[in-house]
XYZ file of C-alpha atoms in Angstrom:
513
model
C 23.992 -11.753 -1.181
C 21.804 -13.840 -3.662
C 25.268 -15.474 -5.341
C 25.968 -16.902 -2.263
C 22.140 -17.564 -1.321
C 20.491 -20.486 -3.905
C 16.968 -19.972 -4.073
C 15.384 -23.275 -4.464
C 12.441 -23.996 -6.947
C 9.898 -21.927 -8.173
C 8.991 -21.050 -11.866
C 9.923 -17.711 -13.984
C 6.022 -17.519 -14.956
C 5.263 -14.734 -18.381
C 4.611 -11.722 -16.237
C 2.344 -9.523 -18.521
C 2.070 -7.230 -15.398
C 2.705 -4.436 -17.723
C -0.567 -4.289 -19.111
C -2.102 -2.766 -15.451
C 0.488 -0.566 -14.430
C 0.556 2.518 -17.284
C -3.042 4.072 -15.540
C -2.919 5.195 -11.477
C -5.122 4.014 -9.172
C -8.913 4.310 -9.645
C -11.641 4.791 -7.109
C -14.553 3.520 -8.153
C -18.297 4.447 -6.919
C -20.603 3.098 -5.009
C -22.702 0.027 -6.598
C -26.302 -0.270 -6.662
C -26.308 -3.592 -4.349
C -23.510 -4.583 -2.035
C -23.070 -8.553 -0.874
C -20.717 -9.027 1.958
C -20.514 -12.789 2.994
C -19.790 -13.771 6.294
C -16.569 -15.574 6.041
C -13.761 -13.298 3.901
C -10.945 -14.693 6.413
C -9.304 -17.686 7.568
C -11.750 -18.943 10.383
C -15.233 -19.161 10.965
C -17.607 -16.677 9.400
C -18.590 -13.787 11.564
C -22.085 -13.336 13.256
C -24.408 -10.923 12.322
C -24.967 -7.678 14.371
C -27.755 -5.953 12.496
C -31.106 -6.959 11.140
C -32.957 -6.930 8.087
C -33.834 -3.005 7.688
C -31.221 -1.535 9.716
C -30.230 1.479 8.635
C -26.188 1.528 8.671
C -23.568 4.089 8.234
C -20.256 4.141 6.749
C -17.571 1.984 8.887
C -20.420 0.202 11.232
C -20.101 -2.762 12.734
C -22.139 -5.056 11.015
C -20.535 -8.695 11.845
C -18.555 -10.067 13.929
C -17.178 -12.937 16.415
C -19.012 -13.659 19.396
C -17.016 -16.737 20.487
C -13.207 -17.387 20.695
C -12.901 -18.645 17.085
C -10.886 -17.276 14.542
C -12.591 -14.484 12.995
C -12.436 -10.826 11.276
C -15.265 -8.392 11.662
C -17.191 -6.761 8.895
C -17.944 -3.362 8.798
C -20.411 -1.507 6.112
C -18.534 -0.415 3.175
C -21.057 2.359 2.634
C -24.719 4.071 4.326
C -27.889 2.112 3.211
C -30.347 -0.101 4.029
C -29.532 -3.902 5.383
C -32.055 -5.150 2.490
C -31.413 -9.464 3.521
C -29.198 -11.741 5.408
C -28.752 -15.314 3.722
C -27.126 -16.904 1.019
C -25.322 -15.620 -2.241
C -23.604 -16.929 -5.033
C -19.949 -17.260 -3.585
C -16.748 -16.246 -5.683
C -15.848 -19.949 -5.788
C -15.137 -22.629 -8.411
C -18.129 -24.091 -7.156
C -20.898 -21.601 -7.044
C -22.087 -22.760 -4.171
C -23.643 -20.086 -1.589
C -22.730 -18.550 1.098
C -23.989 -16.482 3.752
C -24.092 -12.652 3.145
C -25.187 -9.484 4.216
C -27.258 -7.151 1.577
C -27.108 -3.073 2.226
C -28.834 -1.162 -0.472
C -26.339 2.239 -0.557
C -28.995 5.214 0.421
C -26.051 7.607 -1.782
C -25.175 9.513 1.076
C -21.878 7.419 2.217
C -22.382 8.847 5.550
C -20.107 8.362 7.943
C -20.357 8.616 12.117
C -18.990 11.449 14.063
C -15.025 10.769 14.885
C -13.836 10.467 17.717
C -11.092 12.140 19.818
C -7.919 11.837 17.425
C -4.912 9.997 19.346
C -1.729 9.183 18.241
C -1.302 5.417 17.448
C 2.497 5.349 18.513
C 1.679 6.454 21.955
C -0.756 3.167 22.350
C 0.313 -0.062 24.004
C 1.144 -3.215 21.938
C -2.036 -4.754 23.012
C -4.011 -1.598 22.297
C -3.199 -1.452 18.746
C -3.618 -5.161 18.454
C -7.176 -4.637 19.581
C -7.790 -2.127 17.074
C -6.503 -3.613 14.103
C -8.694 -6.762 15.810
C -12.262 -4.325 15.748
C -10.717 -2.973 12.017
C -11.289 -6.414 10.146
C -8.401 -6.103 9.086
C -7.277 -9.617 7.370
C -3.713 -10.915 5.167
C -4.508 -8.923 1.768
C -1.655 -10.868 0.085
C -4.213 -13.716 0.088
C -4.250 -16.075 3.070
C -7.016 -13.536 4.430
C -5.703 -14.536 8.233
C -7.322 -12.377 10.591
C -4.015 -9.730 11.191
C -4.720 -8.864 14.636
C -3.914 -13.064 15.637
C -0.433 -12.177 14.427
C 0.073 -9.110 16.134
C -0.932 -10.731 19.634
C 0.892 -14.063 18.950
C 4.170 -11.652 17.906
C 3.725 -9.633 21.062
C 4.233 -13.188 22.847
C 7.314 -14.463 20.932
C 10.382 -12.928 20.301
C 10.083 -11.446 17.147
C 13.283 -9.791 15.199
C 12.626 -9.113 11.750
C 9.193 -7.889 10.695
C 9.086 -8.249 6.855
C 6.962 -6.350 4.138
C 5.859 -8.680 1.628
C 5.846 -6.628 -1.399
C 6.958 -9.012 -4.066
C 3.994 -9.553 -5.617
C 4.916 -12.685 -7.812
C 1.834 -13.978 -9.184
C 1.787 -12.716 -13.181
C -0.967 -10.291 -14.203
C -1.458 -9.483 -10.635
C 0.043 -5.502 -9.408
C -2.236 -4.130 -6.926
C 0.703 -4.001 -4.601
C 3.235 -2.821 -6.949
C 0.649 0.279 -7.689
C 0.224 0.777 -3.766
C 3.908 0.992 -3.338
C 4.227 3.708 -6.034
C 1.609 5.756 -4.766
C 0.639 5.281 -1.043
C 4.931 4.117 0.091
C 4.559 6.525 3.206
C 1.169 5.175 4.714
C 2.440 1.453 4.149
C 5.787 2.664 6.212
C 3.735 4.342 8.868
C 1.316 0.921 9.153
C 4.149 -0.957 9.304
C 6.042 0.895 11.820
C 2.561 0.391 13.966
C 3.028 -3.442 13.392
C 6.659 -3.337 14.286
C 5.094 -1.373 17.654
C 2.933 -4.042 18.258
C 4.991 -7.242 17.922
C 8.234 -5.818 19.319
C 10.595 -6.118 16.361
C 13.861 -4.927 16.242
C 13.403 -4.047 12.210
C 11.597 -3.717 9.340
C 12.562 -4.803 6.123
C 10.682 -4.746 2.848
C 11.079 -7.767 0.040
C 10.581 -6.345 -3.441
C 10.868 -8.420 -6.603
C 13.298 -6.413 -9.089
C 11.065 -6.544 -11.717
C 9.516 -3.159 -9.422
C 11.741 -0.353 -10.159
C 9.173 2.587 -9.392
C 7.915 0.272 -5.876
C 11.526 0.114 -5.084
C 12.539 3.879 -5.197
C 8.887 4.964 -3.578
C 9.589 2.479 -0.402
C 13.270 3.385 -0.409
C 12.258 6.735 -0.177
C 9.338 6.340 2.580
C 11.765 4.613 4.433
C 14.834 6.941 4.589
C 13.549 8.719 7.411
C 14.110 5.954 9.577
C 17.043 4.153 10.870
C 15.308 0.319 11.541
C 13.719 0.679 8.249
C 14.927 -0.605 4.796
C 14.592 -2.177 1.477
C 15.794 -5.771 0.162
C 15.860 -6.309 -3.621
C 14.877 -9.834 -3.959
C 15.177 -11.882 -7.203
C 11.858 -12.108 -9.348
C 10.607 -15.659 -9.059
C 7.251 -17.342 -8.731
C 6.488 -18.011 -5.781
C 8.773 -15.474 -3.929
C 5.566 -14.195 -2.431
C 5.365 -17.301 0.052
C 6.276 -16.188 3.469
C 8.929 -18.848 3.738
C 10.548 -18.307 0.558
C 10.420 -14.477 1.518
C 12.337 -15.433 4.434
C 14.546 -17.587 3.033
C 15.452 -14.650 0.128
C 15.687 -12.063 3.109
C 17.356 -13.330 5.911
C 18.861 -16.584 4.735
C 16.750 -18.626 7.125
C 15.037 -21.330 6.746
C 11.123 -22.285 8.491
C 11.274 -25.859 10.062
C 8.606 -28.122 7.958
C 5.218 -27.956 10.267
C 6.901 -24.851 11.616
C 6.247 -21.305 11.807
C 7.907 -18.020 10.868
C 8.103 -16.955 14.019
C 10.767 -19.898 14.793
C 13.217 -18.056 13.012
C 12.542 -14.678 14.301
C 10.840 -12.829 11.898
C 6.717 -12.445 10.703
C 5.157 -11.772 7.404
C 2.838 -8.891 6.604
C 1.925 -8.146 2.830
C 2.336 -4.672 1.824
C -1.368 -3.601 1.563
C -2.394 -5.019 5.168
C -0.076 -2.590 6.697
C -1.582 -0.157 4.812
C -4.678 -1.223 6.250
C -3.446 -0.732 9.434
C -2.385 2.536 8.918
C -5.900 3.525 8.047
C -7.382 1.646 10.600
C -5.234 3.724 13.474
C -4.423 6.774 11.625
C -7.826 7.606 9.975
C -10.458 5.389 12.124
C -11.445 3.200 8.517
C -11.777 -0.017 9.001
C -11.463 -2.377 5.685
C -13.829 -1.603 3.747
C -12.338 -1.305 0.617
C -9.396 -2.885 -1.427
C -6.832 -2.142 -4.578
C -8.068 -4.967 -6.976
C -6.029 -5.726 -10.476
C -8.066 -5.905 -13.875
C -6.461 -7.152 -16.059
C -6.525 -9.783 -19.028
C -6.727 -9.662 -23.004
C -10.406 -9.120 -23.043
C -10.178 -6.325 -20.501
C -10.651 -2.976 -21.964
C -8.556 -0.445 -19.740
C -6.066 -2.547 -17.993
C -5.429 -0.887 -14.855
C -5.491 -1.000 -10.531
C -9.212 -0.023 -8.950
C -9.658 0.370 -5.574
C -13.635 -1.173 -4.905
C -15.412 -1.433 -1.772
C -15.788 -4.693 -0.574
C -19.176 -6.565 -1.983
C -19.235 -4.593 -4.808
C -20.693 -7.175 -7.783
C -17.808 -8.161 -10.442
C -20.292 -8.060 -13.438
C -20.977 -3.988 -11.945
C -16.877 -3.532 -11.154
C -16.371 -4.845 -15.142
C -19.230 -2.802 -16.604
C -18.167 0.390 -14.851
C -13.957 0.221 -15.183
C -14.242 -0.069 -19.122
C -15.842 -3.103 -19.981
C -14.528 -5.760 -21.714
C -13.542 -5.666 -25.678
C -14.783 -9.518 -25.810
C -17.040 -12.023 -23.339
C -13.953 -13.737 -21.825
C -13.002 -17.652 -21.997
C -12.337 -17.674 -18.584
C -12.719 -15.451 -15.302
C -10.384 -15.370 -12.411
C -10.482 -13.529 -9.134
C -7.186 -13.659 -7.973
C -3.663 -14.117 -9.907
C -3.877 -16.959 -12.527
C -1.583 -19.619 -10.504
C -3.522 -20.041 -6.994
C -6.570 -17.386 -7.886
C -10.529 -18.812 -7.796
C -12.173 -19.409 -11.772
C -15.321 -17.829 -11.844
C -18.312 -19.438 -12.844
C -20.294 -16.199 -12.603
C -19.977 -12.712 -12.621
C -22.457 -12.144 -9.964
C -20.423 -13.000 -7.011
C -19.057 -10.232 -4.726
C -15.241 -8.893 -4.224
C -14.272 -9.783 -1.054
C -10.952 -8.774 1.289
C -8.795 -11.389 -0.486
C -9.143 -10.449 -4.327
C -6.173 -9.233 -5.304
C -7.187 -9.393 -9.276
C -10.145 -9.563 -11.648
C -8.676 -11.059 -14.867
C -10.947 -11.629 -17.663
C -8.909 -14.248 -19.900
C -9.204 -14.522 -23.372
C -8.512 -18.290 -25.621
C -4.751 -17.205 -25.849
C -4.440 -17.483 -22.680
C -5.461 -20.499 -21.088
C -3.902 -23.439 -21.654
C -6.385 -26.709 -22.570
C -3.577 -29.097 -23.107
C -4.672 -32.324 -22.482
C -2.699 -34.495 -19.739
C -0.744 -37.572 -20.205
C 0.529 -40.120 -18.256
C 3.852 -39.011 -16.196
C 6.858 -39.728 -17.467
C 8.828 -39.397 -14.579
C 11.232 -36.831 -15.691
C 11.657 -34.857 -12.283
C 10.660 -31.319 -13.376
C 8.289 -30.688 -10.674
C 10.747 -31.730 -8.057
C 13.112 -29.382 -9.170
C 10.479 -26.290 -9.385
C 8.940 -27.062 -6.139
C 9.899 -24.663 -3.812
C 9.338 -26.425 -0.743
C 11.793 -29.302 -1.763
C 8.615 -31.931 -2.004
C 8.351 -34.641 -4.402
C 5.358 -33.614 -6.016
C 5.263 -36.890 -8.392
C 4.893 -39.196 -5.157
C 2.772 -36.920 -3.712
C 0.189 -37.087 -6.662
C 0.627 -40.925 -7.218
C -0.183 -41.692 -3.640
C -3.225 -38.764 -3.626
C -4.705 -40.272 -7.316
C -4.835 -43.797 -5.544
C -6.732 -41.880 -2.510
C -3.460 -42.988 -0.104
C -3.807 -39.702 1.495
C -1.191 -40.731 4.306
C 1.027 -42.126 1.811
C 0.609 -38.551 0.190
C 1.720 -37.031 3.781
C 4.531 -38.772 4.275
C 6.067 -37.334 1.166
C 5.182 -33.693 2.981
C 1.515 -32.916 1.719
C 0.923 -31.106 4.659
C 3.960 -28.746 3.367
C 2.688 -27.647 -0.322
C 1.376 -24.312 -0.528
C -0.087 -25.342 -3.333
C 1.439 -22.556 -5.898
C 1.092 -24.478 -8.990
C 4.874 -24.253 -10.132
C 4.928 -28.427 -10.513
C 1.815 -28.214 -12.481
C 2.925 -25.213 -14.669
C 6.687 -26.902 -15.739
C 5.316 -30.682 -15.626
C 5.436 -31.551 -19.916
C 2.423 -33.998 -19.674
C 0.185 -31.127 -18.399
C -1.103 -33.428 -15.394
C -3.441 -30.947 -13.024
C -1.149 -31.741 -10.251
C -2.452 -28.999 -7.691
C -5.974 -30.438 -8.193
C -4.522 -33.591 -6.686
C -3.270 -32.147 -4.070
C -6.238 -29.833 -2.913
C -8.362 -33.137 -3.071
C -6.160 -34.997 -1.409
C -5.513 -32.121 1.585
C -9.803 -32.097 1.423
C -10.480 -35.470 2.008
C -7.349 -35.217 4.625
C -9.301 -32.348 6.316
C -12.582 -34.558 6.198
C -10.976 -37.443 7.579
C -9.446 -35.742 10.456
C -12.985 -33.789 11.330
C -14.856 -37.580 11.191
C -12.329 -38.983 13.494
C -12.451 -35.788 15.562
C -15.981 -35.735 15.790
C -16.069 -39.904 16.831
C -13.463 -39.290 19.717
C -16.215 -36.567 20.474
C -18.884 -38.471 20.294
C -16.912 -41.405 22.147
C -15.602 -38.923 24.532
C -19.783 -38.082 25.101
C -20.593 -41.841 25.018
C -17.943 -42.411 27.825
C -19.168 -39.767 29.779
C -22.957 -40.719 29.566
C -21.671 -44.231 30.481
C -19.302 -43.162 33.723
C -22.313 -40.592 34.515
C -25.030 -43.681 34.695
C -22.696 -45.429 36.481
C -21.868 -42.351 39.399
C -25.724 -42.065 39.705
C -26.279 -46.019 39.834
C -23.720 -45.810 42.654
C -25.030 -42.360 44.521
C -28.907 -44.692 44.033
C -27.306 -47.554 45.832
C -25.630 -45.725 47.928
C -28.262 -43.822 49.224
C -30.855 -47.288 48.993
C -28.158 -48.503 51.593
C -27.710 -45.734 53.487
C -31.846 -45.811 53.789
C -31.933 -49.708 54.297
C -29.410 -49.213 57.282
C -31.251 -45.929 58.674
C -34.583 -47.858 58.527
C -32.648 -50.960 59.867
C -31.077 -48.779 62.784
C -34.363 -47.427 63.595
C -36.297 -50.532 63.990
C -33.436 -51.920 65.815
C -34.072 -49.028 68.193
C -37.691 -49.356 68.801
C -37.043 -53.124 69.716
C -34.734 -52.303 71.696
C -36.669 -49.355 73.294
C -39.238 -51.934 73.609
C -37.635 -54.405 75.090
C -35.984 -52.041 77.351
C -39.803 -51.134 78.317
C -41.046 -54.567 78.575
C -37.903 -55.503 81.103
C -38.476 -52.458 82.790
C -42.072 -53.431 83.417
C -40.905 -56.998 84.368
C -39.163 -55.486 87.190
C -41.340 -53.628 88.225
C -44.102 -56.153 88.251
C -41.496 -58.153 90.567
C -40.780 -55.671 92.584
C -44.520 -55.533 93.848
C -45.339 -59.343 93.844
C -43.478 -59.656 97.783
C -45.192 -56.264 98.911
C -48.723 -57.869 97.712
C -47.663 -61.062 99.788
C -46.882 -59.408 102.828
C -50.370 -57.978 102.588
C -51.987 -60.940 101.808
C -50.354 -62.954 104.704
C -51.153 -59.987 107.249
């Protein structure tokens, strides 16, 4: 299939995933301190449930939506104390806070009493949407989009190929590969829950080759059923991008602006249908995650599974240490990850990877000027010009930046990691979609607020109306009235006249007798 198929752009990026994959998983303990911020999705960030010295257990609710926003609930990761609720250092370039919740562990890890155990393949579509929904159960491939919006917006659309993402392309990065070798039948059995959910007619799993062990674990998970199977895909930065995944699989192409389900098939990453399986199969919600450490000054190389807020500097300390203090921190893989200013920041639902970098390995080239040579056009995978687009986003012409398909860069990094002069061109474009984002909220916000002002104004003017109206209506009532009493009285008075005549001829006749 893949002579005939051309894969378009992308990078062959040094893998060095080797360096995490000779140790099995780890579970780690419990940390002293645990910081879960509000907002580890794509949406707004979730609403407390719980106060300041609640005592939680293991899986409780402890945030969550209370509008119709996108949003993914958080659950407690562990039993403890809720110690604060407020800001924390956030695992961002910028160290800026954000809000969290604080639980002090009490040890215990107690969990509540299960319920009545169901079978999920008996539930409805919209029943195991709901679950996954009440789960927190986000995109662990990265995108962190809450997973129960694509179940529901599946259910609705005709969906025909539900695809695993396990390709895994970012180097360093092998959480997934790990979960593939060891956990292949619970990612089958979430995924055959997803397929339940959205109505697909199959489910196919996208595996780079470079995953030999993944490949025979999911081929063998999978021969039990019919509507189940395994693509080999070719090993290519960034094959993990839903539309290149569905471009490798089923030779199909996503409209620009468009969405996967256009074409008939949706996206899950390997580790959020294993999610799912827990959620429905063992009533856990996400509270954990497989996280890569990897990196030349990392110590024991190898795939932990953490609960979420645990504290990187603890998660370092207690899965070897580090042989060196690194150059550079990364949560994430090293093309699209986050670089850490801190180690105190928590692990949240989309770190796929801890990398602690040594000098070796990041590049400090200085940039020079472009020379125009076309290499990032030909790596982009998304068929963009990204010369044009940075030219246009470097002079701030953010709309001249759109027209050359801005709005279509996934923002991998492949045009930045070929281009010879070393120009940062992803920073470009993230500014560039910012101040885009920015733009759009100000002019939203002024049709608002014009929207308002128009309002106010056609609102003064209905009650100036309903005032003159009813000033009229009260002029004309008092009008109507007094015309009525003169005419009542003049009715009387010519009443009285007539009468008055009326006995003037009778007092004659009396006077004459």
């Amino acid at each position: 299939m893949f002579g005939k198929l051309k894969i378009r752009g992308g990078v062959h990026a040094e893998e060095r995933k080797e360096q995490s994959t000779g140790l099995p998983i780890h579970t780690l303990g419990i940390p002293p301190l645990l910081q879960l911020p509000l907002r580890q999705h794509a949406g707004r960030a979730a609403d407390p449930v719980v106060s300041v010295g609640d005592h939680v257990l293991k899986g409780q609710l402890i945030a969550t939506s209370t509008g119709d926003d996108v949003c993914a609930s958080l659950h407690a990761p562990t039993s403890g104390i809720i110690t604060a609720i407020g800001p924390v250092t956030a695992p961002h370039p910028s160290s800026l806070t954000t809000e969290a919740i604080s639980i002090e562990p009490d040890g215990l890890d107690k969990s509540p009493q299960p319920g009545a155990a169901i079978d999920p393949m008996l539930l409805s579509p919209a029943e195991i949407a709901e679950l996954v929904d009440q789960a927190g159960i986000v995109g662990l491939g990265g995108a962190t989009f809450p997973a129960a919006l694509k179940l529901k917006s599946g259910a609705r659309q005709k969906i025909d190929t539900l695809i695993l993402n396990g390709s895994e392309c970012e180097p360093y990065l092998t959480c997934d590969d790990m979960l593939m070798r060891e956990r292949a039948e619970g990612i089958i059995s979430g995924a055959r829950l997803i397929q339940r959910a959205i109505g697909a007619r199959r489910i196919v799993a996208g595996i780079e080759d470079n995953k030999p062990e993944a490949i025979a674990a999911m081929q063998a998970a999978a021969e039990a059923f019919d509507d189940v199977s395994v693509q080999v895909i070719p090993a290519r930065y960034p094959m993990g991008s839903a539309k290149q995944l569905i471009h490798a699989i089923m030779g199909q192409e996503v409209p620009a602006g468009g969405r996967s389900s256009e074409v008939g098939a949706l996206v899950h990453n390997v580790a959020t249908a294993f999610a799912v399986h827990q959620a429905l199969y063992e009533n856990r919600p996400l509270i954990s995650r497989i996280v890569t450490l990897s990196g030349q000054c990392i110590d024991t190389p190898r795939n932990v599974e953490v609960l979420l807020g645990t504290p990187v500097n603890w998660l370092l300390e207690h899965s070897g240490g580090v042989s060196e203090p690194p150059a550079r921190i990364v949560m994430g893989g090293p093309m699209m990850g986050q670089i850490l200013r801190t180690q105190d920041v928590p692990v949240t639902k989309g770190a796929s990877g801890i990398l602690a970098l040594a000098e070796p390995e990041i590049s400090k080239t200085e940039s020079s000027p472009c020379i125009r040579c076309g290499s990032c056009v030909n790596a982009c995978p998304m068929g963009l010009v990204p010369l044009e687009m940075a030219r246009h986003s470097n002079a701030e012409d953010f709309e001249g930046a759109s027209e050359f398909g801005l709005s279509d860069c996934i923002l991998c990094g492949s045009c930045a990691y070929v281009c010879p002069s070393h120009i940062p061109l992803v920073h470009y474009f993230q500014f560039a979609k910012g101040e885009l984002s920015s733009q759009r909220e100000q002019s939203r916000r002024g049709e608002l607020t014009k929207s308002l002002s128009d309002a106010r104004k056609a609102r003064l003017e209905k009650e100036a109306a309903e005032k003159a109206a009813a000033k009229a209506a009260k002029a004309a009532k008092a009008k109507a009235a007094k015309e009525a009493r003169e005419k009542a009285k003049a009715e009387k008075a010519a009443q009285q006249d007539k009468e008055q005549t009326a006995q003037e001829p009778q007092a004659s006749e009396e006077n004459g007798s």
